Amino acid sequence: MAQIDLKDLAHSYASRPQSDADYALKRLDMIWQDSGAYALLGPSGCGKTTMLNIISGLLRPSQGRVVFDGRDVTDLSPQDRNIAQVFQFPVIYDTMTVFDNLAFPLRNRGVNEGEARKRVEEVAEMLELSDDLRRRAAGLTADAKQKISLGRGLVRSDVAAILFDEPLTVINPHMKWLLRRKLKQVHEQFQITLIYVTHDQNEALTFAEQVVVMHEGQVVQTGTPQELFEKPAHTFVAYFIGSPGMNLLPCRLDGGAVVIDGEHIALADGLGARAERAGGELQLGIRPEFLKLHATQVEQGIPVRVKLVEDLGNYKMVTVRLGERTLQAKVPEDEEVGGEQAWLVFPPEWLRLYVDGHLVE
Ligand code: ATP
């Protein structure tokens, strides 16, 4: 296993990049800790595959160095970096048995047959492939084939890291959930550095200890699922994470409060002053889960108009208007949401301020 350092790294597919926009990966320094379970999360085109392929060695960065445990590997092939990569679509040999498919990466590296067998059986057991080991891979379902692909990534105990590029795309939803749990177990058991690319926040948040969020070629935040939820460092993370995302409201400061459509909302001590010092375009952020909705007037309650109440099983999603602004509040299913008039309470501990998109700490 290895710690992976990306030093002064950037990549452009253009031969003569002119501006920032020409970079699929903008300049960054980053450390992937040894034995970490990471998800690399972001929308299509944000640069996830580019980042992964630079780490694996499939792509040479146009700038900077890739370092594994202090050793510069920038010019080494994936083979020489000792990286296993699992792709979106299964890469297996149809004419071989499941056993031989799994043993292939080990035999290829000269691992003796006894050791290979032990390891293959261990991984097959973990992925619930033990009963299929003697079967030929041809004719297996897409799910089973992708399990073999995962298995081929997992059999080698000597890899620096295993990289997954949206490996569960072709898998049915129930199996997806099972395989994600399996990967988590594998990580706990073998303590392998895992980097898992996905554009699906549920996948990222359930699998990873650390989630790296990318946006337009940049890493905008690295944090635990809880940190991303509670303290998004950037408005992109605020609305990308969560279902729905964070409410983000343009506002102005007035002492220790923000003003939205003439209404004053009190902030935690000192936050307003720090935002003032940062200067720039200001937005108030609060997650729908942390807003408190009341049918009658309460202290600190801001009057709002209820526009829509959606019953979503174990909670209700309420859409309200505060002056010209629309917000969503997630309320318990048994809470009565009466008429059009309601009052919203904004708990100061859950209020975040963003200046030009960046969190005021
Ligand atoms: P997806 O989830 O759709 O795979 P991604 O986040 O993995 O997206 P990348 O595939 O890394 O994103 O692409 C980042 C940017 O680089 C995109 O604008 C893409 O069009 C561009 N790009 C990717 N590969 C190439 C290539 N071989 N040549 C030129 N441009 C490329």
Coordinates of N, CA and C in Angstrom, one line a residue, residues 34 39-40 47 56 71 79 102 123 133 142 149 159 243-244 253 282 287 295:
D34 N -2.1 6.7 2.8 CA -1.9 5.2 2.8 C -3.1 4.6 3.5
A39 N -13.6 8.4 -2.0 CA -14.4 8.5 -3.2 C -14.0 9.8 -3.9
L40 N -14.0 9.7 -5.2 CA -13.7 10.9 -6.0 C -15.1 11.2 -6.7
G47 N -13.4 16.0 -14.4 CA -12.0 15.6 -14.4 C -11.7 14.4 -13.6
S56 N -3.0 6.2 -12.0 CA -2.7 4.8 -12.4 C -1.5 4.8 -13.4
R71 N 8.6 7.9 -3.8 CA 9.2 7.5 -5.0 C 8.5 8.2 -6.2
Q79 N 1.7 -0.9 -14.9 CA 2.3 -2.1 -14.5 C 3.4 -1.9 -13.5
L102 N -9.5 -14.9 -12.1 CA -9.1 -14.3 -10.9 C -7.6 -14.5 -10.6
V123 N -10.9 -14.3 -2.1 CA -11.6 -13.2 -2.7 C -12.9 -13.7 -3.3
L133 N -16.5 -20.8 -9.5 CA -15.1 -20.8 -9.8 C -14.7 -21.7 -11.0
A142 N -24.0 -9.8 -16.4 CA -23.1 -8.6 -16.3 C -22.7 -8.4 -14.9
S149 N -14.3 -8.8 -12.3 CA -13.4 -7.6 -12.5 C -13.0 -7.1 -11.2
V159 N -0.5 -4.6 -4.2 CA -0.7 -3.4 -5.0 C -0.6 -2.1 -4.1
S243 N -30.0 15.9 -0.6 CA -31.1 15.7 -1.5 C -32.4 16.2 -0.9
P244 N -32.8 17.4 -1.2 CA -32.1 18.3 -2.1 C -30.9 19.0 -1.5
L253 N -25.2 41.9 5.1 CA -25.0 41.9 6.5 C -25.5 43.1 7.2
L282 N -22.2 37.8 -1.0 CA -22.6 37.0 0.2 C -23.8 36.1 -0.1
R287 N -29.1 23.9 5.4 CA -29.7 22.7 4.8 C -31.2 22.6 5.2
A295 N -46.3 26.4 12.4 CA -47.6 26.8 11.9 C -48.1 28.1 12.6

